[in-house]
XYZ file of C-alpha atoms in Angstrom:
660
model
C -55.437 -51.858 159.841
C -52.723 -52.160 157.199
C -52.366 -49.716 154.339
C -52.105 -51.314 150.937
C -51.117 -53.015 148.891
C -51.004 -56.173 151.049
C -51.116 -58.753 148.271
C -47.966 -60.622 149.285
C -49.208 -61.807 152.685
C -52.983 -61.363 152.426
C -53.586 -62.228 148.777
C -55.757 -60.714 146.091
C -58.290 -57.909 146.615
C -56.045 -56.085 149.110
C -54.694 -53.349 146.834
C -56.094 -50.691 149.192
C -54.909 -52.538 152.293
C -56.310 -55.040 154.753
C -58.340 -54.974 157.942
C -57.272 -58.056 159.873
C -59.863 -59.147 162.447
C -58.568 -61.750 164.905
C -61.263 -63.105 167.209
C -60.518 -64.162 170.788
C -59.785 -67.847 171.265
C -61.305 -69.871 174.118
C -59.243 -69.458 177.297
C -58.316 -72.304 179.654
C -57.595 -70.043 182.649
C -61.169 -70.189 183.991
C -64.775 -69.318 183.278
C -65.679 -65.838 182.058
C -68.833 -64.077 180.924
C -69.670 -60.598 179.651
C -72.654 -58.819 178.234
C -73.517 -55.373 176.877
C -77.022 -53.996 176.341
C -77.784 -50.792 174.437
C -81.194 -49.131 174.410
C -81.734 -46.126 172.170
C -84.131 -44.032 170.153
C -86.310 -45.627 167.452
C -86.671 -48.627 169.817
C -83.023 -49.532 169.342
C -82.163 -52.758 171.186
C -78.651 -54.138 170.850
C -77.199 -56.953 172.949
C -73.892 -58.738 172.802
C -72.938 -61.579 175.128
C -69.982 -63.900 175.671
C -69.344 -66.970 177.805
C -65.981 -68.742 178.137
C -66.056 -72.190 179.741
C -62.838 -74.003 180.583
C -63.353 -77.776 180.659
C -59.738 -78.740 181.465
C -56.244 -77.323 181.575
C -56.021 -77.902 177.815
C -59.535 -77.321 176.491
C -62.190 -74.621 176.562
C -65.376 -73.468 174.841
C -66.331 -69.918 173.943
C -69.813 -68.769 172.926
C -70.782 -65.382 171.503
C -74.151 -63.950 170.585
C -75.381 -60.699 169.063
C -78.904 -59.312 168.671
C -79.758 -56.011 166.988
C -83.156 -54.411 166.359
C -84.468 -50.960 165.497
C -87.889 -49.855 164.281
C -86.426 -47.577 161.640
C -85.896 -43.826 161.530
C -88.168 -42.908 158.608
C -91.914 -43.477 158.186
C -94.121 -43.904 155.125
C -96.176 -40.703 154.848
C -99.259 -42.623 153.637
C -99.268 -45.873 155.613
C -97.240 -44.765 158.654
C -95.122 -47.895 158.298
C -91.579 -47.772 159.702
C -88.907 -47.829 157.000
C -85.130 -48.441 157.195
C -85.342 -50.790 160.205
C -82.610 -53.059 161.568
C -83.193 -56.691 162.454
C -80.345 -59.179 162.647
C -78.729 -61.658 164.998
C -75.544 -63.712 164.980
C -73.807 -66.358 167.042
C -70.453 -68.087 167.251
C -69.385 -71.263 169.032
C -65.713 -72.194 169.294
C -63.622 -74.905 170.930
C -59.878 -75.069 171.470
C -57.759 -77.917 172.747
C -54.144 -79.065 172.914
C -52.521 -82.315 171.804
C -49.308 -82.428 173.774
C -47.093 -79.411 174.316
C -46.620 -78.450 170.669
C -49.985 -78.830 168.945
C -53.277 -77.049 169.428
C -56.511 -77.026 167.435
C -59.242 -74.395 167.275
C -62.580 -74.901 165.564
C -65.310 -72.288 165.198
C -68.819 -72.185 163.781
C -70.483 -68.893 162.847
C -74.075 -68.111 161.941
C -75.666 -64.810 160.969
C -79.250 -64.005 160.056
C -80.528 -60.670 158.747
C -84.160 -60.095 157.812
C -85.355 -56.523 157.374
C -86.791 -54.078 154.868
C -84.526 -52.716 152.161
C -83.229 -49.170 152.051
C -85.834 -46.434 152.134
C -86.129 -44.406 148.924
C -87.636 -40.931 148.626
C -88.752 -39.612 145.243
C -87.056 -36.312 144.311
C -88.660 -35.328 140.992
C -91.870 -33.276 140.681
C -94.857 -35.497 139.843
C -97.625 -33.699 137.914
C -101.251 -34.810 138.321
C -102.581 -37.299 135.770
C -102.771 -37.403 132.834
C -99.462 -35.557 133.074
C -96.228 -37.533 133.472
C -92.795 -36.610 134.859
C -90.333 -35.342 132.288
C -88.391 -38.259 130.795
C -85.473 -38.331 130.918
C -85.670 -36.606 134.292
C -84.405 -33.034 134.417
C -81.533 -33.107 136.926
C -82.000 -29.396 137.629
C -85.483 -30.153 138.962
C -84.336 -32.529 141.725
C -85.902 -31.692 145.109
C -84.381 -32.015 148.584
C -85.329 -35.488 149.939
C -84.948 -34.248 153.528
C -87.882 -31.903 152.946
C -90.148 -34.398 151.166
C -92.522 -37.103 152.418
C -91.635 -40.706 151.649
C -94.324 -42.920 150.133
C -93.365 -46.284 148.648
C -95.099 -49.349 147.274
C -92.269 -51.817 146.630
C -93.677 -55.350 146.527
C -91.638 -57.672 148.726
C -89.282 -54.892 149.778
C -86.653 -56.788 151.762
C -83.016 -57.242 152.654
C -82.180 -60.730 153.882
C -78.932 -62.555 154.486
C -78.038 -65.943 155.950
C -74.437 -66.927 156.591
C -72.912 -70.120 157.987
C -69.221 -70.790 158.308
C -66.856 -73.287 159.909
C -63.115 -72.823 160.407
C -60.498 -75.257 161.709
C -57.033 -73.966 162.631
C -54.284 -76.352 163.720
C -50.917 -75.039 164.958
C -47.836 -77.222 165.444
C -44.464 -76.051 166.721
C -41.476 -77.983 165.380
C -39.010 -75.895 167.364
C -37.238 -74.525 164.311
C -40.542 -73.371 162.788
C -44.293 -73.458 163.245
C -46.895 -74.866 160.859
C -50.436 -73.476 160.750
C -53.176 -75.187 158.793
C -56.347 -73.177 158.144
C -59.411 -74.917 156.709
C -62.575 -72.899 156.145
C -66.027 -73.439 154.610
C -68.670 -70.757 154.109
C -72.240 -70.748 152.846
C -73.934 -67.453 152.035
C -77.388 -66.544 150.723
C -78.744 -63.032 150.314
C -81.591 -61.066 148.782
C -81.892 -57.322 148.360
C -85.052 -55.873 146.833
C -85.429 -52.100 146.899
C -87.705 -49.554 145.331
C -86.058 -47.382 142.732
C -88.727 -44.801 141.796
C -89.487 -43.501 145.296
C -93.240 -43.167 144.681
C -96.388 -45.137 145.467
C -97.743 -44.657 141.932
C -98.278 -47.818 139.882
C -97.677 -46.076 136.545
C -94.145 -45.164 137.690
C -93.285 -48.391 139.501
C -89.858 -50.013 139.198
C -87.762 -51.959 141.689
C -84.495 -53.901 141.502
C -83.721 -57.244 143.115
C -80.354 -58.898 143.625
C -80.241 -62.508 144.856
C -76.980 -64.329 145.569
C -75.930 -67.755 146.748
C -72.328 -68.673 147.462
C -70.388 -71.629 148.810
C -66.624 -71.539 149.168
C -63.806 -73.636 150.580
C -60.351 -72.431 151.601
C -57.241 -74.338 152.640
C -53.931 -72.768 153.641
C -50.681 -74.187 154.997
C -48.288 -71.622 156.414
C -44.786 -72.066 157.855
C -43.105 -69.336 159.856
C -39.928 -69.120 161.890
C -37.097 -66.855 162.953
C -33.373 -66.827 163.547
C -31.068 -64.139 164.854
C -30.908 -62.597 161.393
C -34.116 -63.665 159.662
C -37.870 -63.680 160.259
C -39.661 -65.637 157.557
C -43.025 -66.971 156.482
C -43.969 -69.193 153.539
C -47.133 -70.942 152.500
C -49.541 -72.238 149.887
C -53.315 -71.924 149.574
C -56.272 -73.218 147.590
C -59.669 -71.552 147.169
C -62.811 -72.839 145.474
C -66.071 -70.943 145.060
C -69.426 -71.872 143.542
C -71.774 -68.920 143.226
C -74.908 -67.853 141.438
C -76.520 -64.455 141.133
C -79.878 -63.304 139.821
C -80.360 -59.648 138.861
C -83.981 -58.641 138.398
C -85.951 -55.606 137.315
C -89.603 -55.556 138.367
C -92.291 -53.289 136.956
C -96.055 -53.211 136.444
C -97.903 -53.092 133.157
C -98.914 -49.565 134.169
C -95.282 -48.427 134.304
C -94.501 -50.380 131.116
C -97.240 -48.307 129.469
C -95.491 -45.169 130.676
C -92.192 -46.406 129.221
C -93.832 -47.233 125.879
C -95.401 -43.772 125.820
C -92.170 -41.960 126.673
C -90.176 -43.902 124.074
C -92.734 -43.021 121.399
C -93.538 -46.704 120.824
C -97.173 -46.418 121.830
C -98.509 -42.947 122.681
C -100.879 -43.389 125.603
C -99.489 -46.846 126.334
C -100.427 -50.384 125.293
C -102.069 -52.394 128.037
C -104.354 -49.721 129.451
C -105.856 -48.695 126.086
C -106.272 -52.341 125.005
C -108.105 -53.045 128.265
C -110.513 -50.186 127.543
C -111.129 -51.368 123.969
C -111.716 -54.975 125.061
C -114.063 -53.886 127.839
C -116.049 -51.799 125.335
C -116.740 -55.046 123.421
C -117.877 -56.710 126.644
C -114.692 -58.743 127.120
C -113.973 -58.838 130.898
C -110.169 -58.502 130.906
C -107.889 -56.176 132.837
C -104.298 -55.725 131.737
C -103.582 -52.929 134.185
C -101.448 -53.272 137.321
C -100.054 -56.717 136.442
C -96.518 -57.703 137.546
C -93.677 -57.709 135.020
C -90.285 -59.315 135.690
C -87.016 -59.514 133.770
C -83.971 -61.296 135.092
C -80.359 -62.128 134.371
C -79.019 -65.336 135.934
C -75.270 -65.877 136.311
C -73.185 -68.692 137.736
C -69.517 -68.617 138.676
C -67.100 -71.457 139.406
C -63.755 -70.157 140.683
C -60.564 -71.943 141.624
C -57.525 -70.065 142.913
C -54.060 -71.298 143.802
C -51.357 -69.308 145.542
C -47.834 -69.649 146.929
C -46.212 -66.919 148.982
C -43.146 -66.070 151.010
C -41.872 -63.129 153.030
C -38.457 -62.593 154.651
C -37.233 -59.852 156.974
C -33.427 -59.643 157.111
C -32.028 -57.897 160.193
C -28.904 -56.515 158.566
C -27.760 -54.931 161.829
C -29.264 -53.367 164.953
C -30.659 -50.485 162.925
C -31.366 -51.703 159.403
C -33.982 -54.237 158.236
C -34.707 -55.326 154.668
C -37.918 -57.108 153.692
C -38.713 -59.007 150.531
C -41.965 -60.802 149.803
C -43.521 -62.471 146.788
C -46.858 -64.146 146.018
C -47.880 -66.079 142.933
C -51.618 -66.418 142.261
C -53.549 -68.225 139.569
C -57.311 -67.679 139.218
C -59.506 -69.859 137.021
C -63.098 -68.753 136.406
C -65.971 -70.461 134.614
C -68.889 -68.053 134.096
C -72.354 -68.351 132.566
C -75.079 -65.900 131.487
C -78.753 -66.707 131.056
C -81.256 -64.009 130.072
C -84.773 -65.286 129.455
C -87.815 -63.550 127.986
C -89.712 -61.318 130.350
C -91.980 -63.136 132.825
C -95.557 -61.892 133.251
C -97.825 -64.941 133.681
C -100.914 -62.981 134.709
C -100.538 -60.697 131.712
C -99.921 -63.631 129.375
C -103.096 -65.343 130.598
C -105.098 -62.231 129.701
C -103.379 -61.977 126.314
C -104.063 -65.666 125.599
C -107.750 -65.113 126.373
C -107.931 -62.179 123.979
C -106.090 -64.179 121.322
C -108.462 -67.149 121.723
C -111.419 -64.803 121.245
C -109.935 -63.447 118.015
C -109.556 -59.976 119.515
C -106.137 -59.273 118.030
C -107.276 -60.315 114.556
C -110.262 -58.014 114.902
C -108.142 -54.959 115.718
C -105.381 -55.867 113.246
C -102.608 -56.071 115.866
C -100.732 -59.372 116.411
C -100.391 -60.682 119.930
C -96.592 -60.629 119.566
C -96.707 -56.826 119.706
C -97.535 -57.135 123.403
C -94.649 -59.481 124.276
C -91.314 -57.649 124.566
C -88.530 -56.645 126.990
C -87.693 -53.272 128.484
C -84.658 -53.854 130.715
C -82.005 -56.140 129.230
C -82.199 -55.098 125.588
C -78.609 -54.547 124.448
C -77.760 -56.542 121.274
C -75.918 -59.471 122.977
C -78.806 -59.915 125.445
C -81.437 -59.851 122.689
C -79.488 -62.304 120.507
C -79.141 -64.776 123.381
C -82.652 -64.685 124.851
C -83.356 -68.064 126.451
C -79.845 -69.358 125.692
C -77.173 -70.027 128.314
C -73.790 -68.611 127.301
C -70.504 -69.712 128.862
C -66.995 -68.268 129.128
C -63.900 -69.615 130.811
C -60.578 -67.923 131.455
C -57.632 -67.873 133.846
C -55.501 -65.032 135.184
C -52.010 -65.128 136.735
C -50.137 -62.663 138.875
C -46.823 -62.143 140.680
C -47.111 -59.665 143.582
C -43.831 -58.624 145.237
C -43.068 -56.172 148.017
C -39.821 -54.516 149.100
C -39.387 -52.675 152.391
C -36.417 -51.007 154.018
C -36.630 -49.598 157.542
C -33.871 -47.845 159.473
C -33.973 -47.109 163.217
C -32.130 -43.833 163.723
C -32.791 -44.133 167.450
C -34.938 -46.365 169.644
C -37.751 -43.843 169.141
C -37.315 -42.803 165.494
C -37.666 -45.036 162.474
C -37.712 -44.229 158.761
C -39.010 -46.536 156.065
C -39.648 -46.910 152.359
C -41.716 -49.550 150.614
C -42.631 -50.619 147.107
C -45.480 -53.116 146.814
C -47.881 -54.513 144.258
C -51.542 -55.366 144.736
C -53.735 -57.541 142.555
C -57.375 -58.269 141.853
C -58.327 -60.988 139.413
C -60.066 -60.234 136.163
C -63.591 -61.410 135.563
C -66.809 -61.168 133.612
C -69.584 -58.583 133.559
C -72.774 -60.126 134.915
C -75.132 -58.076 132.733
C -73.082 -57.953 129.515
C -73.021 -61.310 127.779
C -69.536 -62.214 126.576
C -67.769 -59.240 128.169
C -64.745 -59.556 130.421
C -62.181 -57.371 132.146
C -58.504 -57.864 132.917
C -56.540 -58.062 136.139
C -56.441 -54.994 138.345
C -52.821 -54.181 139.262
C -51.483 -51.437 141.506
C -47.922 -50.438 142.343
C -47.504 -48.245 145.392
C -44.429 -46.447 146.700
C -44.462 -44.998 150.199
C -41.844 -43.449 152.436
C -42.109 -41.883 155.853
C -41.171 -41.834 159.515
C -42.560 -43.177 162.788
C -41.497 -41.168 165.822
C -42.299 -41.335 169.509
C -41.190 -38.707 172.045
C -41.512 -40.311 175.506
C -40.694 -37.108 177.422
C -43.692 -35.419 175.790
C -45.821 -38.583 175.786
C -46.370 -38.017 172.077
C -46.097 -40.231 168.998
C -46.691 -39.431 165.354
C -46.376 -40.995 161.906
C -45.999 -39.221 158.586
C -45.615 -40.524 155.057
C -45.961 -39.645 151.388
C -47.106 -42.073 148.715
C -47.575 -42.467 144.995
C -49.475 -45.253 143.280
C -50.333 -46.316 139.744
C -53.389 -48.456 138.984
C -53.735 -50.471 135.793
C -57.251 -51.658 134.960
C -58.756 -50.260 138.141
C -62.103 -52.039 138.446
C -65.115 -49.904 139.358
C -68.851 -50.463 139.173
C -70.625 -47.904 136.984
C -74.215 -47.420 135.913
C -74.691 -47.901 132.180
C -77.602 -45.643 131.216
C -77.587 -46.486 127.515
C -80.497 -48.962 127.900
C -84.128 -48.235 128.802
C -83.524 -49.460 132.341
C -79.912 -48.727 133.440
C -77.638 -51.576 134.513
C -74.516 -51.881 136.615
C -71.338 -52.900 134.805
C -67.651 -53.084 135.710
C -65.480 -50.507 133.957
C -61.694 -50.490 134.053
C -59.417 -47.468 133.920
C -55.792 -46.561 134.522
C -55.319 -44.219 137.477
C -52.562 -42.561 139.438
C -52.448 -40.678 142.719
C -50.109 -39.145 145.201
C -50.810 -38.110 148.748
C -49.810 -37.484 152.335
C -50.696 -39.384 155.523
C -50.294 -38.021 159.035
C -51.441 -39.152 162.466
C -50.505 -38.120 165.991
C -51.425 -39.270 169.497
C -50.650 -37.196 172.607
C -51.131 -38.216 176.206
C -51.428 -34.601 177.328
C -51.982 -35.475 181.003
C -52.567 -38.672 182.941
C -56.252 -38.305 182.158
C -56.397 -36.505 178.803
C -55.652 -38.211 175.476
C -55.785 -36.403 172.141
C -55.423 -37.853 168.664
C -55.577 -36.512 165.130
C -55.121 -37.963 161.662
C -55.406 -36.577 158.162
C -54.908 -37.646 154.596
C -54.528 -35.668 151.394
C -54.842 -37.466 148.068
C -54.841 -36.253 144.485
C -56.282 -39.055 142.359
C -56.683 -38.703 138.580
C -57.279 -40.858 135.526
C -54.045 -41.692 133.780
C -55.858 -43.213 130.822
C -59.616 -43.728 130.563
C -62.091 -43.721 127.705
C -65.469 -44.525 129.242
C -68.145 -46.758 127.577
C -69.860 -43.672 126.155
C -66.636 -42.636 124.402
C -65.807 -39.722 126.719
C -62.070 -39.263 127.292
C -61.499 -38.661 131.025
C -57.690 -38.762 130.922
C -56.272 -36.241 133.400
C -59.608 -35.699 135.163
C -60.250 -36.420 138.843
C -61.463 -39.917 139.737
C -63.927 -38.561 142.292
C -61.962 -39.155 145.484
C -61.981 -36.051 147.737
C -58.753 -34.237 148.466
C -59.018 -34.347 152.271
C -60.244 -36.638 155.018
C -59.642 -35.749 158.668
C -60.492 -37.247 162.048
C -59.807 -36.114 165.613
C -60.633 -37.371 169.053
C -60.359 -36.487 172.713
C -60.834 -38.725 175.732
C -60.611 -37.959 179.438
C -60.350 -40.489 182.259
C -61.289 -39.669 185.859
C -60.025 -42.261 188.324
C -62.304 -42.269 191.380
C -60.421 -44.898 193.403
C -62.935 -47.288 195.008
C -65.784 -45.503 193.203
C -64.505 -46.688 189.813
C -63.565 -44.779 186.668
C -65.386 -42.320 184.435
C -64.321 -41.952 180.816
C -65.631 -39.341 178.380
C -64.827 -39.424 174.669
C -65.560 -37.128 171.748
C -64.796 -37.986 168.114
C -65.097 -35.889 164.967
C -64.530 -36.829 161.331
C -64.628 -34.867 158.094
C -64.579 -36.049 154.497
C -64.190 -33.503 151.729
C -66.508 -33.183 148.764
C -66.107 -35.532 145.840
C -64.232 -34.191 142.831
C -66.586 -34.303 139.880
C -65.652 -35.219 136.331
C -67.499 -35.471 133.012
C -68.603 -39.037 133.718
C -69.862 -38.435 137.271
C -72.004 -35.538 136.056
C -73.426 -37.640 133.209
C -74.111 -40.547 135.565
C -75.581 -38.255 138.251
C -73.118 -39.548 140.848
C -71.059 -36.512 141.927
C -72.160 -32.884 141.558
C -75.020 -30.625 142.556
C -78.277 -31.492 140.809
C -81.106 -29.116 141.638
C -81.499 -29.221 145.428
C -79.458 -32.426 145.738
C -75.743 -32.107 146.489
C -74.420 -35.574 145.736
C -70.957 -36.139 147.141
C -70.905 -33.029 149.320
C -68.432 -32.716 152.189
C -69.563 -34.715 155.222
C -68.895 -34.427 158.941
C -69.743 -36.636 161.895
C -69.567 -35.975 165.629
C -69.947 -38.785 168.189
C -69.711 -38.697 171.995
C -69.803 -41.144 174.878
C -69.462 -40.926 178.658
C -69.419 -43.985 180.851
C -68.713 -45.260 184.348
C -66.973 -48.548 185.171
C -66.904 -49.996 188.671
C -63.582 -50.404 190.470
C -63.878 -54.193 190.110
C -64.512 -53.866 186.387
C -67.664 -55.974 186.723
C -70.239 -53.279 186.007
C -70.594 -50.338 183.690
C -73.111 -47.789 182.493
C -72.785 -45.211 179.728
C -74.727 -42.827 177.538
C -73.816 -42.236 173.923
C -74.778 -40.104 170.961
C -73.831 -40.616 167.318
C -74.109 -37.926 164.660
C -74.746 -35.317 167.331
C -74.863 -32.563 164.718
C -77.801 -34.411 163.114
C -76.274 -34.101 159.656
C -77.850 -36.149 156.861
C -76.539 -36.636 153.351
C -77.723 -38.196 150.112
C -75.568 -41.285 149.722
C -77.063 -42.757 146.542
C -79.737 -42.251 143.906
C -82.067 -44.816 142.380
C -81.838 -43.938 138.692
C -83.276 -47.144 137.198
C -86.293 -45.228 135.952
C -84.594 -41.918 135.236
C -84.401 -42.189 131.454
C -87.799 -43.661 130.556
C -90.038 -43.045 133.586
C -88.591 -39.707 134.648
C -88.320 -40.938 138.255
C -85.364 -40.738 140.614
C -85.291 -41.903 144.237
C -82.793 -40.727 146.861
C -81.418 -42.619 149.840
C -80.068 -40.610 152.756
C -77.849 -41.304 155.726
C -79.151 -41.866 159.241
C -79.972 -38.932 161.537
C -78.848 -38.480 165.141
C -79.013 -41.559 167.378
C -78.543 -41.795 171.142
C -79.013 -44.247 173.945
C -78.031 -45.938 177.176
C -75.508 -48.745 177.533
C -75.328 -51.263 180.395
C -72.496 -53.780 180.727
C -71.435 -56.597 182.989
C -68.270 -58.694 183.051
C -67.311 -61.613 185.295
């Protein structure tokens, strides 16, 4: 885990840092196998297995598999159906071989499949009996506590699915004076996420959102690295190509469209319900109630990115090292928008029948009055209905880093670094013709790393200051009937403190603690609604803290017993004028959005002396704390509905493991 920015070596999108995950390669030293099974509450079943098969002194296969299932921890109060389940599996196959003494190749194939219901949503606004309707826009002071309310949903096709396939080929060659690594990767990704937004099972308040994505990308990198007595260096070039498409949908029913029309004052009492009653009174057998209504935005993206990078560590003497790195990146993006008229074929068939019978002429209302949009109705979207719009642009960036570290003793080192991070500009999916610039961050950090062997203690401490230009953040634009997510940019700055310590108190007892303080504010930001947030907090909490304790009992031939306890705390979000307006950070009625959160986990397990067998029990979120982590506000302005999604309660279970 590397604190950011890490743009020089890891590329774009690493302004906050990088988590580098390096999977185990196949081993040629013999055959190995391992497996872990976890059984827990809510029918939790989790299994992970591995098999390593050596086929020669130079070649080996490695196979991994993962299966995860849970019934879900929340139930529908009306149907009894399990909500918020887990259901996914994944596998990896890899092969490694050598070609002579200096060259080796490693190829892997990965597959993941996820197919489960979307997030559970609980309605948190009071719903009066018909013919009454919730207040629209919803009164935030009336929000109820979702943990004390039943959940009843009716999302059609509620689902979260994902399929991923990827292949990677890595070839290493040692020239003696340097090593060359070639990395070739291909990935294919498809996903769908359809979730209920209103949190009710009432058709006249129905709204859900659907996001569908498909992505194929190719990556090629060549990297040289070597070292001399005075220098450690790395240099390389890379190419990335991505073809992606995304469909953003809002789904409603004609019943809920009637509610929207009523609340907006366009048609008191609605449109489709009253027309159905009038037509039926003339003996015309039509029904315009409860019919599906869909609006969608379709985007495509073609990206090409080129990069060249280098990094050198100069060992000035036994104590002083100087590091300089630099990356050049060029991103080229070709983006399209397509926003068609609303789709409601069943409704249109009923309207066509009425039109053919002369019904609309008889009542003096043209059929066109019943064909309109409710979701994507900003001026650019309305002017480009049914027309594909295209934009193309490129962005460039130079990302350097400078580091100096000085070893006062073998156990005490001080350092200072100045580094830049970068994220390419782009286009807003739901705002035709809009774009945003590169995100740039400069970060300065200085601190010490100190170990005290006599006390078996080590700690790190640092202070930092960073400046963001065009910090990209997703925000909910609530200026339209149905809100939409857009990317806003702002200039930010922050300073803070990092500290972590690890103490081997005794041969068996290990203690660790880490903490961070950060003061993050807007340096310059005028939000889309024209509110000046300059000088206000960005929302990040001041404090985050974590601590852990582990104890190891060595029982000789009876094996080992290890107990571990971990605690984490995140402070409350710091609200600002925008977060209150967007209902994203503050207390609203009985809902405390962004409150301080804590988590306590524990585990105790036994491992046999041979290391072949193990058994453990575990508990996560032992304090059984639950928090509201997001609100569904798609229907807040015109339906008066808001749904809340909460974090998982306490989980616990048994773990069995084997290793050979």
